[in-house]
């Protein structure tokens, strides 16, 4: 096995189809204070905002862009992006969704530097109702 300068490779396995999990996507703004949920399941769509507003009272705005996008933005300058992300992940875990992976956006910013933004993929950790 060579550990030289070879490019990283993805390894895929053949497994049986997962019919019980539900997935949805999310991403954070560059500053880390705005979260966009893409096609969240009904459970998340109906309850996430209330949970987030309960832990960050009067510090979060919610905007419904359309049937598939929900945006939550911290309006309080004192709330650090890391603190916001911690609560987002904790609430989603409590609602039965875990962060499955993060896919880096491939775009480069000014001067050829990577933007550091990721598309977050969440997966249900337990079966949820059929409406999800």
PDB file of C-alpha atoms in Angstrom, residues 31-99:
ATOM      1  CA  UNK A  31     -20.805  34.381   8.761  1.00  0.00           C
ATOM      2  CA  UNK A  32     -22.466  31.354  10.356  1.00  0.00           C
ATOM      3  CA  UNK A  33     -25.469  33.296  11.653  1.00  0.00           C
ATOM      4  CA  UNK A  34     -28.053  32.299   9.030  1.00  0.00           C
ATOM      5  CA  UNK A  35     -29.226  28.712   8.555  1.00  0.00           C
ATOM      6  CA  UNK A  36     -31.210  27.630   5.506  1.00  0.00           C
ATOM      7  CA  UNK A  37     -33.114  24.325   5.651  1.00  0.00           C
ATOM      8  CA  UNK A  38     -33.877  22.726   2.283  1.00  0.00           C
ATOM      9  CA  UNK A  39     -36.968  20.502   2.082  1.00  0.00           C
ATOM     10  CA  UNK A  40     -37.108  19.716   5.807  1.00  0.00           C
ATOM     11  CA  UNK A  41     -39.425  16.861   6.839  1.00  0.00           C
ATOM     12  CA  UNK A  42     -42.765  17.834   8.362  1.00  0.00           C
ATOM     13  CA  UNK A  43     -41.533  17.187  11.904  1.00  0.00           C
ATOM     14  CA  UNK A  44     -38.629  19.617  11.463  1.00  0.00           C
ATOM     15  CA  UNK A  45     -40.703  22.108   9.500  1.00  0.00           C
ATOM     16  CA  UNK A  46     -43.351  22.269  12.230  1.00  0.00           C
ATOM     17  CA  UNK A  47     -41.194  22.260  15.371  1.00  0.00           C
ATOM     18  CA  UNK A  48     -37.597  23.353  14.744  1.00  0.00           C
ATOM     19  CA  UNK A  49     -38.299  27.095  14.802  1.00  0.00           C
ATOM     20  CA  UNK A  50     -40.141  26.899  18.117  1.00  0.00           C
ATOM     21  CA  UNK A  51     -37.311  24.908  19.715  1.00  0.00           C
ATOM     22  CA  UNK A  52     -34.676  27.334  18.428  1.00  0.00           C
ATOM     23  CA  UNK A  53     -36.632  30.368  19.628  1.00  0.00           C
ATOM     24  CA  UNK A  54     -37.026  28.741  23.043  1.00  0.00           C
ATOM     25  CA  UNK A  55     -33.252  28.423  23.555  1.00  0.00           C
ATOM     26  CA  UNK A  56     -32.465  31.788  21.923  1.00  0.00           C
ATOM     27  CA  UNK A  57     -35.490  33.923  22.886  1.00  0.00           C
ATOM     28  CA  UNK A  58     -35.892  37.163  20.907  1.00  0.00           C
ATOM     29  CA  UNK A  59     -32.590  36.506  19.127  1.00  0.00           C
ATOM     30  CA  UNK A  60     -33.703  34.526  16.063  1.00  0.00           C
ATOM     31  CA  UNK A  61     -35.806  35.515  13.052  1.00  0.00           C
ATOM     32  CA  UNK A  62     -37.576  32.918  10.917  1.00  0.00           C
ATOM     33  CA  UNK A  63     -38.384  33.428   7.250  1.00  0.00           C
ATOM     34  CA  UNK A  64     -40.384  31.069   5.042  1.00  0.00           C
ATOM     35  CA  UNK A  65     -39.034  31.585   1.524  1.00  0.00           C
ATOM     36  CA  UNK A  66     -41.297  28.997  -0.150  1.00  0.00           C
ATOM     37  CA  UNK A  67     -42.620  25.474   0.490  1.00  0.00           C
ATOM     38  CA  UNK A  68     -39.079  24.055   0.408  1.00  0.00           C
ATOM     39  CA  UNK A  69     -36.890  26.657   2.136  1.00  0.00           C
ATOM     40  CA  UNK A  70     -36.837  27.844   5.755  1.00  0.00           C
ATOM     41  CA  UNK A  71     -34.322  30.448   6.931  1.00  0.00           C
ATOM     42  CA  UNK A  72     -33.366  31.094  10.548  1.00  0.00           C
ATOM     43  CA  UNK A  73     -31.136  34.076  11.257  1.00  0.00           C
ATOM     44  CA  UNK A  74     -29.541  35.273  14.483  1.00  0.00           C
ATOM     45  CA  UNK A  75     -30.219  38.970  14.879  1.00  0.00           C
ATOM     46  CA  UNK A  76     -28.323  39.369  18.153  1.00  0.00           C
ATOM     47  CA  UNK A  77     -24.665  40.323  17.624  1.00  0.00           C
ATOM     48  CA  UNK A  78     -23.689  38.763  20.967  1.00  0.00           C
ATOM     49  CA  UNK A  79     -24.581  35.238  19.794  1.00  0.00           C
ATOM     50  CA  UNK A  80     -21.465  33.561  18.387  1.00  0.00           C
ATOM     51  CA  UNK A  81     -21.849  31.416  15.234  1.00  0.00           C
ATOM     52  CA  UNK A  82     -20.450  28.399  17.110  1.00  0.00           C
ATOM     53  CA  UNK A  83     -23.090  28.805  19.835  1.00  0.00           C
ATOM     54  CA  UNK A  84     -25.836  29.039  17.189  1.00  0.00           C
ATOM     55  CA  UNK A  85     -24.565  25.911  15.389  1.00  0.00           C
ATOM     56  CA  UNK A  86     -24.321  24.007  18.671  1.00  0.00           C
ATOM     57  CA  UNK A  87     -27.990  24.665  19.400  1.00  0.00           C
ATOM     58  CA  UNK A  88     -29.029  23.806  15.840  1.00  0.00           C
ATOM     59  CA  UNK A  89     -27.277  20.433  16.011  1.00  0.00           C
ATOM     60  CA  UNK A  90     -28.587  19.711  19.510  1.00  0.00           C
ATOM     61  CA  UNK A  91     -32.196  20.474  18.550  1.00  0.00           C
ATOM     62  CA  UNK A  92     -32.012  18.399  15.374  1.00  0.00           C
ATOM     63  CA  UNK A  93     -30.531  15.483  17.334  1.00  0.00           C
ATOM     64  CA  UNK A  94     -33.338  15.739  19.891  1.00  0.00           C
ATOM     65  CA  UNK A  95     -35.834  15.665  17.003  1.00  0.00           C
ATOM     66  CA  UNK A  96     -34.251  12.456  15.689  1.00  0.00           C
ATOM     67  CA  UNK A  97     -31.919  13.798  12.986  1.00  0.00           C
ATOM     68  CA  UNK A  98     -28.145  13.510  12.967  1.00  0.00           C
ATOM     69  CA  UNK A  99     -25.590  15.224  10.783  1.00  0.00           C
TER      70      UNK A  99
END
